[in-house]
Amino acid sequence: MMAYQIILVDDHIILAKAIQSIIEKDDAFHVTHVLKNGRELIDLLPGLDVKPDLILLDINMPVMNGMEVAKVLQQQYPELKFLTLTMNDEEMSIIKMFNLGAKGYLLKDADPEELMFAMTSILNKGFYYSDFVASVLMKNISGKSESSDPKVQTIVLKDRELEFLKHCCSEMTYKEIADVMFLSPKTIDGYREHLFQKLNVKSRVGLVLYSFRKNLFKIG
């Protein structure tokens, strides 16, 4: 099996090289590029024959910051997965990056073991939520109700839709969700696309954030 191809985008080169060294201790991963800012990444991607399996993306960078990069990735490369790896622990930054398609958010003071676990989780499951991120999302999103706006129509979810949403908030893959719900993967795809439209979200992260906001389930 070929190693996962990783691109690291961080303007602190010494730190980035240290992170690269940590990652490449595991033969399952290979850092193909270490870039100093988001512009270098956006310029690089069109010429790559093989796109990265995962991008580690800092937020606070010169020339083009992580949020600007995330917007471009969301619009032009929605299939690419990225993990926000930063010292920025501002709550709104966390929420914004998830809304822009981040599959996970990790602070740079995390243990190396957590970094590797987060990367593996994103590659295998599609997402990673640390305890810190989960607490921020719960604090800032849980309890905010759209029902306070009379212009917003109340959304009623069926039992099977709620069941599907609950599984989306776990670490299960869509195939595993299909198995536990005794449905075909194609039917699960239909549930997902239907809820994307019904809840006006664009990703699994959006489904999870909706569940936080409505306080539908106990996450974790």
PDB file of C-alpha atoms in Angstrom:
ATOM      1  CA  MET A   1       0.000   0.000   0.000  1.00  0.00           C
ATOM      2  CA  MET A   2       1.298   3.447  -0.932  1.00  0.00           C
ATOM      3  CA  ALA A   3       1.836   5.959   1.833  1.00  0.00           C
ATOM      4  CA  TYR A   4      -0.761   8.673   2.301  1.00  0.00           C
ATOM      5  CA  GLN A   5       0.333  11.865   0.553  1.00  0.00           C
ATOM      6  CA  ILE A   6       0.333  14.851   2.921  1.00  0.00           C
ATOM      7  CA  ILE A   7       0.854  18.555   2.218  1.00  0.00           C
ATOM      8  CA  LEU A   8       1.806  20.806   5.135  1.00  0.00           C
ATOM      9  CA  VAL A   9       1.072  24.548   4.883  1.00  0.00           C
ATOM     10  CA  ASP A  10       2.635  26.645   7.661  1.00  0.00           C
ATOM     11  CA  ASP A  11       4.704  29.830   7.608  1.00  0.00           C
ATOM     12  CA  HIS A  12       6.797  28.740  10.598  1.00  0.00           C
ATOM     13  CA  ILE A  13       9.252  26.574   8.677  1.00  0.00           C
ATOM     14  CA  ILE A  14      11.211  25.187  11.636  1.00  0.00           C
ATOM     15  CA  LEU A  15       7.990  24.088  13.310  1.00  0.00           C
ATOM     16  CA  ALA A  16       6.654  22.726  10.018  1.00  0.00           C
ATOM     17  CA  LYS A  17       9.791  20.621   9.543  1.00  0.00           C
ATOM     18  CA  ALA A  18       9.411  19.284  13.089  1.00  0.00           C
ATOM     19  CA  ILE A  19       5.803  18.320  12.333  1.00  0.00           C
ATOM     20  CA  GLN A  20       6.952  16.668   9.109  1.00  0.00           C
ATOM     21  CA  SER A  21       9.490  14.637  11.077  1.00  0.00           C
ATOM     22  CA  ILE A  22       6.781  13.473  13.500  1.00  0.00           C
ATOM     23  CA  ILE A  23       4.449  12.470  10.679  1.00  0.00           C
ATOM     24  CA  GLU A  24       7.067  10.582   8.681  1.00  0.00           C
ATOM     25  CA  LYS A  25       8.035   8.413  11.633  1.00  0.00           C
ATOM     26  CA  ASP A  26       4.995   6.440  10.498  1.00  0.00           C
ATOM     27  CA  ASP A  27       5.672   4.751   7.151  1.00  0.00           C
ATOM     28  CA  ALA A  28       1.982   5.084   6.283  1.00  0.00           C
ATOM     29  CA  PHE A  29       2.473   8.830   5.707  1.00  0.00           C
ATOM     30  CA  HIS A  30       4.682  10.875   3.394  1.00  0.00           C
ATOM     31  CA  VAL A  31       4.851  14.672   3.422  1.00  0.00           C
ATOM     32  CA  THR A  32       5.252  15.623  -0.230  1.00  0.00           C
ATOM     33  CA  HIS A  33       5.420  19.401   0.221  1.00  0.00           C
ATOM     34  CA  VAL A  34       6.030  21.900   3.016  1.00  0.00           C
ATOM     35  CA  LEU A  35       4.653  25.288   1.945  1.00  0.00           C
ATOM     36  CA  LYS A  36       5.001  28.713   3.585  1.00  0.00           C
ATOM     37  CA  ASN A  37       1.577  30.171   2.801  1.00  0.00           C
ATOM     38  CA  GLY A  38      -1.773  29.478   1.219  1.00  0.00           C
ATOM     39  CA  ARG A  39      -0.875  31.051  -2.119  1.00  0.00           C
ATOM     40  CA  GLU A  40       1.870  28.464  -2.612  1.00  0.00           C
ATOM     41  CA  LEU A  41      -0.712  25.713  -2.102  1.00  0.00           C
ATOM     42  CA  ILE A  42      -3.272  27.174  -4.507  1.00  0.00           C
ATOM     43  CA  ASP A  43      -0.552  27.672  -7.132  1.00  0.00           C
ATOM     44  CA  LEU A  44       0.715  24.108  -6.628  1.00  0.00           C
ATOM     45  CA  LEU A  45      -2.540  22.137  -6.802  1.00  0.00           C
ATOM     46  CA  PRO A  46      -3.408  22.535 -10.520  1.00  0.00           C
ATOM     47  CA  GLY A  47      -0.081  21.009 -11.571  1.00  0.00           C
ATOM     48  CA  LEU A  48      -0.248  17.937  -9.337  1.00  0.00           C
ATOM     49  CA  ASP A  49      -0.965  14.668 -11.133  1.00  0.00           C
ATOM     50  CA  VAL A  50      -1.779  13.074  -7.783  1.00  0.00           C
ATOM     51  CA  LYS A  51      -3.682  15.257  -5.347  1.00  0.00           C
ATOM     52  CA  PRO A  52      -2.860  15.009  -1.617  1.00  0.00           C
ATOM     53  CA  ASP A  53      -4.827  12.671   0.614  1.00  0.00           C
ATOM     54  CA  LEU A  54      -4.768  15.289   3.367  1.00  0.00           C
ATOM     55  CA  ILE A  55      -3.678  18.911   3.788  1.00  0.00           C
ATOM     56  CA  LEU A  56      -2.530  20.253   7.166  1.00  0.00           C
ATOM     57  CA  LEU A  57      -3.446  23.927   7.078  1.00  0.00           C
ATOM     58  CA  ASP A  58      -2.449  26.742   9.420  1.00  0.00           C
ATOM     59  CA  ILE A  59      -4.719  29.798   9.705  1.00  0.00           C
ATOM     60  CA  ASN A  60      -2.509  32.806  10.442  1.00  0.00           C
ATOM     61  CA  MET A  61      -0.146  33.075   7.463  1.00  0.00           C
ATOM     62  CA  PRO A  62       1.101  35.912   5.250  1.00  0.00           C
ATOM     63  CA  VAL A  63       0.110  36.384   1.587  1.00  0.00           C
ATOM     64  CA  MET A  64      -2.919  34.074   1.846  1.00  0.00           C
ATOM     65  CA  ASN A  65      -4.252  32.847   5.188  1.00  0.00           C
ATOM     66  CA  GLY A  66      -5.925  29.567   6.015  1.00  0.00           C
ATOM     67  CA  MET A  67      -9.478  30.848   5.807  1.00  0.00           C
ATOM     68  CA  GLU A  68      -8.859  32.281   2.349  1.00  0.00           C
ATOM     69  CA  VAL A  69      -7.379  28.952   1.282  1.00  0.00           C
ATOM     70  CA  ALA A  70     -10.335  27.043   2.729  1.00  0.00           C
ATOM     71  CA  LYS A  71     -12.755  29.124   0.655  1.00  0.00           C
ATOM     72  CA  VAL A  72     -10.858  28.252  -2.528  1.00  0.00           C
ATOM     73  CA  LEU A  73     -10.671  24.563  -1.601  1.00  0.00           C
ATOM     74  CA  GLN A  74     -14.399  24.496  -0.870  1.00  0.00           C
ATOM     75  CA  GLN A  75     -15.197  26.028  -4.264  1.00  0.00           C
ATOM     76  CA  GLN A  76     -12.579  24.440  -6.528  1.00  0.00           C
ATOM     77  CA  TYR A  77     -11.406  21.271  -4.765  1.00  0.00           C
ATOM     78  CA  PRO A  78     -14.303  20.090  -2.563  1.00  0.00           C
ATOM     79  CA  GLU A  79     -12.986  16.531  -2.667  1.00  0.00           C
ATOM     80  CA  LEU A  80      -9.766  17.468  -0.852  1.00  0.00           C
ATOM     81  CA  LYS A  81      -9.635  16.906   2.901  1.00  0.00           C
ATOM     82  CA  PHE A  82      -7.880  19.328   5.206  1.00  0.00           C
ATOM     83  CA  LEU A  83      -7.103  19.426   8.915  1.00  0.00           C
ATOM     84  CA  THR A  84      -6.673  22.851  10.481  1.00  0.00           C
ATOM     85  CA  LEU A  85      -3.451  22.766  12.533  1.00  0.00           C
ATOM     86  CA  THR A  86      -2.920  26.081  14.286  1.00  0.00           C
ATOM     87  CA  MET A  87      -2.226  27.988  17.492  1.00  0.00           C
ATOM     88  CA  ASN A  88      -5.440  29.950  16.917  1.00  0.00           C
ATOM     89  CA  ASP A  89      -7.878  28.849  19.617  1.00  0.00           C
ATOM     90  CA  GLU A  90     -10.479  31.560  18.952  1.00  0.00           C
ATOM     91  CA  GLU A  91     -13.950  30.074  19.029  1.00  0.00           C
ATOM     92  CA  MET A  92     -15.207  31.869  15.918  1.00  0.00           C
ATOM     93  CA  SER A  93     -12.158  30.700  13.957  1.00  0.00           C
ATOM     94  CA  ILE A  94     -12.992  27.111  14.834  1.00  0.00           C
ATOM     95  CA  ILE A  95     -16.599  27.492  13.725  1.00  0.00           C
ATOM     96  CA  LYS A  96     -15.635  29.333  10.526  1.00  0.00           C
ATOM     97  CA  MET A  97     -13.108  26.691   9.504  1.00  0.00           C
ATOM     98  CA  PHE A  98     -15.638  23.888   9.962  1.00  0.00           C
ATOM     99  CA  ASN A  99     -18.168  25.860   7.945  1.00  0.00           C
ATOM    100  CA  LEU A 100     -15.520  26.196   5.230  1.00  0.00           C
ATOM    101  CA  GLY A 101     -15.070  22.443   5.034  1.00  0.00           C
ATOM    102  CA  ALA A 102     -12.383  21.547   7.577  1.00  0.00           C
ATOM    103  CA  LYS A 103     -12.517  17.882   8.572  1.00  0.00           C
ATOM    104  CA  GLY A 104     -10.855  18.582  11.887  1.00  0.00           C
ATOM    105  CA  TYR A 105      -9.275  21.329  13.995  1.00  0.00           C
ATOM    106  CA  LEU A 106      -6.224  20.737  16.152  1.00  0.00           C
ATOM    107  CA  LEU A 107      -4.022  23.070  18.187  1.00  0.00           C
ATOM    108  CA  LYS A 108      -0.278  22.849  17.674  1.00  0.00           C
ATOM    109  CA  ASP A 109       0.327  22.119  21.338  1.00  0.00           C
ATOM    110  CA  ALA A 110      -1.450  18.779  20.951  1.00  0.00           C
ATOM    111  CA  ASP A 111       0.514  15.604  21.609  1.00  0.00           C
ATOM    112  CA  PRO A 112       2.069  13.962  18.534  1.00  0.00           C
ATOM    113  CA  GLU A 113      -0.107  10.934  19.209  1.00  0.00           C
ATOM    114  CA  GLU A 114      -3.250  13.052  18.910  1.00  0.00           C
ATOM    115  CA  LEU A 115      -2.040  14.557  15.631  1.00  0.00           C
ATOM    116  CA  MET A 116      -1.501  11.100  14.159  1.00  0.00           C
ATOM    117  CA  PHE A 117      -4.860   9.906  15.490  1.00  0.00           C
ATOM    118  CA  ALA A 118      -6.602  12.951  14.014  1.00  0.00           C
ATOM    119  CA  MET A 119      -5.027  12.384  10.604  1.00  0.00           C
ATOM    120  CA  THR A 120      -5.890   8.696  10.616  1.00  0.00           C
ATOM    121  CA  SER A 121      -9.450   9.421  11.736  1.00  0.00           C
ATOM    122  CA  ILE A 122      -9.986  11.939   8.927  1.00  0.00           C
ATOM    123  CA  LEU A 123      -8.546   9.599   6.310  1.00  0.00           C
ATOM    124  CA  ASN A 124     -10.543   6.588   7.505  1.00  0.00           C
ATOM    125  CA  LYS A 125     -13.716   8.123   8.924  1.00  0.00           C
ATOM    126  CA  GLY A 126     -13.863  11.501   7.222  1.00  0.00           C
ATOM    127  CA  PHE A 127     -13.582  13.777  10.264  1.00  0.00           C
ATOM    128  CA  TYR A 128     -12.043  14.341  13.713  1.00  0.00           C
ATOM    129  CA  TYR A 129     -13.358  16.317  16.692  1.00  0.00           C
ATOM    130  CA  SER A 130     -11.063  16.793  19.676  1.00  0.00           C
ATOM    131  CA  ASP A 131     -12.584  17.258  23.121  1.00  0.00           C
ATOM    132  CA  PHE A 132     -11.607  20.926  22.949  1.00  0.00           C
ATOM    133  CA  VAL A 133     -13.332  21.493  19.609  1.00  0.00           C
ATOM    134  CA  ALA A 134     -16.431  19.612  20.714  1.00  0.00           C
ATOM    135  CA  SER A 135     -16.683  21.784  23.839  1.00  0.00           C
ATOM    136  CA  VAL A 136     -16.333  24.973  21.777  1.00  0.00           C
ATOM    137  CA  LEU A 137     -19.027  23.883  19.356  1.00  0.00           C
ATOM    138  CA  MET A 138     -21.346  22.938  22.193  1.00  0.00           C
ATOM    139  CA  LYS A 139     -20.744  26.258  23.980  1.00  0.00           C
ATOM    140  CA  ASN A 140     -21.253  28.445  20.933  1.00  0.00           C
ATOM    141  CA  ILE A 141     -23.827  26.574  18.899  1.00  0.00           C
ATOM    142  CA  SER A 142     -25.929  24.488  21.248  1.00  0.00           C
ATOM    143  CA  GLY A 143     -29.023  26.320  22.383  1.00  0.00           C
ATOM    144  CA  LYS A 144     -29.108  28.812  19.508  1.00  0.00           C
ATOM    145  CA  SER A 145     -32.506  28.292  17.973  1.00  0.00           C
ATOM    146  CA  GLU A 146     -33.658  29.371  14.560  1.00  0.00           C
ATOM    147  CA  SER A 147     -37.229  29.271  15.890  1.00  0.00           C
ATOM    148  CA  SER A 148     -36.670  32.751  17.351  1.00  0.00           C
ATOM    149  CA  ASP A 149     -36.811  34.053  13.784  1.00  0.00           C
ATOM    150  CA  PRO A 150     -40.441  34.025  12.644  1.00  0.00           C
ATOM    151  CA  LYS A 151     -39.283  33.984   9.033  1.00  0.00           C
ATOM    152  CA  VAL A 152     -37.647  30.576   9.470  1.00  0.00           C
ATOM    153  CA  GLN A 153     -39.952  27.630   8.972  1.00  0.00           C
ATOM    154  CA  THR A 154     -39.745  24.885  11.583  1.00  0.00           C
ATOM    155  CA  ILE A 155     -38.073  21.771  10.178  1.00  0.00           C
ATOM    156  CA  VAL A 156     -39.663  18.484  11.198  1.00  0.00           C
ATOM    157  CA  LEU A 157     -37.405  15.439  11.006  1.00  0.00           C
ATOM    158  CA  LYS A 158     -38.722  11.907  10.636  1.00  0.00           C
ATOM    159  CA  ASP A 159     -37.545   9.143  12.962  1.00  0.00           C
ATOM    160  CA  ARG A 160     -35.269   7.573  10.339  1.00  0.00           C
ATOM    161  CA  GLU A 161     -33.785  10.960   9.493  1.00  0.00           C
ATOM    162  CA  LEU A 162     -33.026  11.519  13.176  1.00  0.00           C
ATOM    163  CA  GLU A 163     -31.474   8.056  13.391  1.00  0.00           C
ATOM    164  CA  PHE A 164     -29.289   8.813  10.388  1.00  0.00           C
ATOM    165  CA  LEU A 165     -28.281  12.184  11.873  1.00  0.00           C
ATOM    166  CA  LYS A 166     -27.330  10.531  15.157  1.00  0.00           C
ATOM    167  CA  HIS A 167     -25.065   8.067  13.355  1.00  0.00           C
ATOM    168  CA  CYS A 168     -23.506  10.964  11.415  1.00  0.00           C
ATOM    169  CA  CYS A 169     -22.436  12.412  14.771  1.00  0.00           C
ATOM    170  CA  SER A 170     -20.480   9.239  15.511  1.00  0.00           C
ATOM    171  CA  GLU A 171     -17.226   7.991  13.984  1.00  0.00           C
ATOM    172  CA  MET A 172     -19.024   5.532  11.710  1.00  0.00           C
ATOM    173  CA  THR A 173     -18.458   5.646   7.973  1.00  0.00           C
ATOM    174  CA  TYR A 174     -21.462   5.924   5.665  1.00  0.00           C
ATOM    175  CA  LYS A 175     -21.088   2.219   4.839  1.00  0.00           C
ATOM    176  CA  GLU A 176     -21.202   1.333   8.539  1.00  0.00           C
ATOM    177  CA  ILE A 177     -24.281   3.543   8.946  1.00  0.00           C
ATOM    178  CA  ALA A 178     -25.918   1.663   6.082  1.00  0.00           C
ATOM    179  CA  ASP A 179     -25.174  -1.641   7.831  1.00  0.00           C
ATOM    180  CA  VAL A 180     -26.618  -0.651  11.214  1.00  0.00           C
ATOM    181  CA  MET A 181     -29.701   0.882   9.591  1.00  0.00           C
ATOM    182  CA  PHE A 182     -30.150  -2.198   7.368  1.00  0.00           C
ATOM    183  CA  LEU A 183     -30.132  -0.043   4.246  1.00  0.00           C
ATOM    184  CA  SER A 184     -28.091  -0.061   1.060  1.00  0.00           C
ATOM    185  CA  PRO A 185     -25.243   2.445   0.641  1.00  0.00           C
ATOM    186  CA  LYS A 186     -27.225   3.974  -2.221  1.00  0.00           C
ATOM    187  CA  THR A 187     -30.201   4.586   0.083  1.00  0.00           C
ATOM    188  CA  ILE A 188     -27.886   6.153   2.671  1.00  0.00           C
ATOM    189  CA  ASP A 189     -26.528   8.433  -0.047  1.00  0.00           C
ATOM    190  CA  GLY A 190     -30.122   9.451  -0.699  1.00  0.00           C
ATOM    191  CA  TYR A 191     -30.700  10.225   2.996  1.00  0.00           C
ATOM    192  CA  ARG A 192     -27.545  12.330   3.055  1.00  0.00           C
ATOM    193  CA  GLU A 193     -28.370  14.373  -0.047  1.00  0.00           C
ATOM    194  CA  HIS A 194     -31.976  14.840   1.094  1.00  0.00           C
ATOM    195  CA  LEU A 195     -30.862  16.164   4.489  1.00  0.00           C
ATOM    196  CA  PHE A 196     -28.265  18.410   2.874  1.00  0.00           C
ATOM    197  CA  GLN A 197     -31.118  20.118   1.032  1.00  0.00           C
ATOM    198  CA  LYS A 198     -33.633  19.964   3.871  1.00  0.00           C
ATOM    199  CA  LEU A 199     -31.256  21.445   6.456  1.00  0.00           C
ATOM    200  CA  ASN A 200     -29.453  23.728   3.988  1.00  0.00           C
ATOM    201  CA  VAL A 201     -25.987  22.307   4.681  1.00  0.00           C
ATOM    202  CA  LYS A 202     -23.243  21.114   2.349  1.00  0.00           C
ATOM    203  CA  SER A 203     -21.301  18.474   4.255  1.00  0.00           C
ATOM    204  CA  ARG A 204     -21.334  15.920   7.060  1.00  0.00           C
ATOM    205  CA  VAL A 205     -19.783  18.578   9.273  1.00  0.00           C
ATOM    206  CA  GLY A 206     -22.829  20.721   8.512  1.00  0.00           C
ATOM    207  CA  LEU A 207     -25.109  17.901   9.646  1.00  0.00           C
ATOM    208  CA  VAL A 208     -23.168  17.575  12.901  1.00  0.00           C
ATOM    209  CA  LEU A 209     -23.240  21.339  13.485  1.00  0.00           C
ATOM    210  CA  TYR A 210     -26.998  21.334  12.919  1.00  0.00           C
ATOM    211  CA  SER A 211     -27.308  18.593  15.542  1.00  0.00           C
ATOM    212  CA  PHE A 212     -25.229  20.678  17.973  1.00  0.00           C
ATOM    213  CA  ARG A 213     -27.294  23.774  17.274  1.00  0.00           C
ATOM    214  CA  LYS A 214     -30.584  21.974  17.844  1.00  0.00           C
ATOM    215  CA  ASN A 215     -29.158  20.013  20.789  1.00  0.00           C
ATOM    216  CA  LEU A 216     -30.586  16.852  19.235  1.00  0.00           C
ATOM    217  CA  PHE A 217     -28.154  14.386  20.733  1.00  0.00           C
ATOM    218  CA  LYS A 218     -25.446  14.083  23.343  1.00  0.00           C
ATOM    219  CA  ILE A 219     -22.277  14.141  21.252  1.00  0.00           C
ATOM    220  CA  GLY A 220     -19.183  12.273  22.337  1.00  0.00           C
TER     221      GLY A 220
END
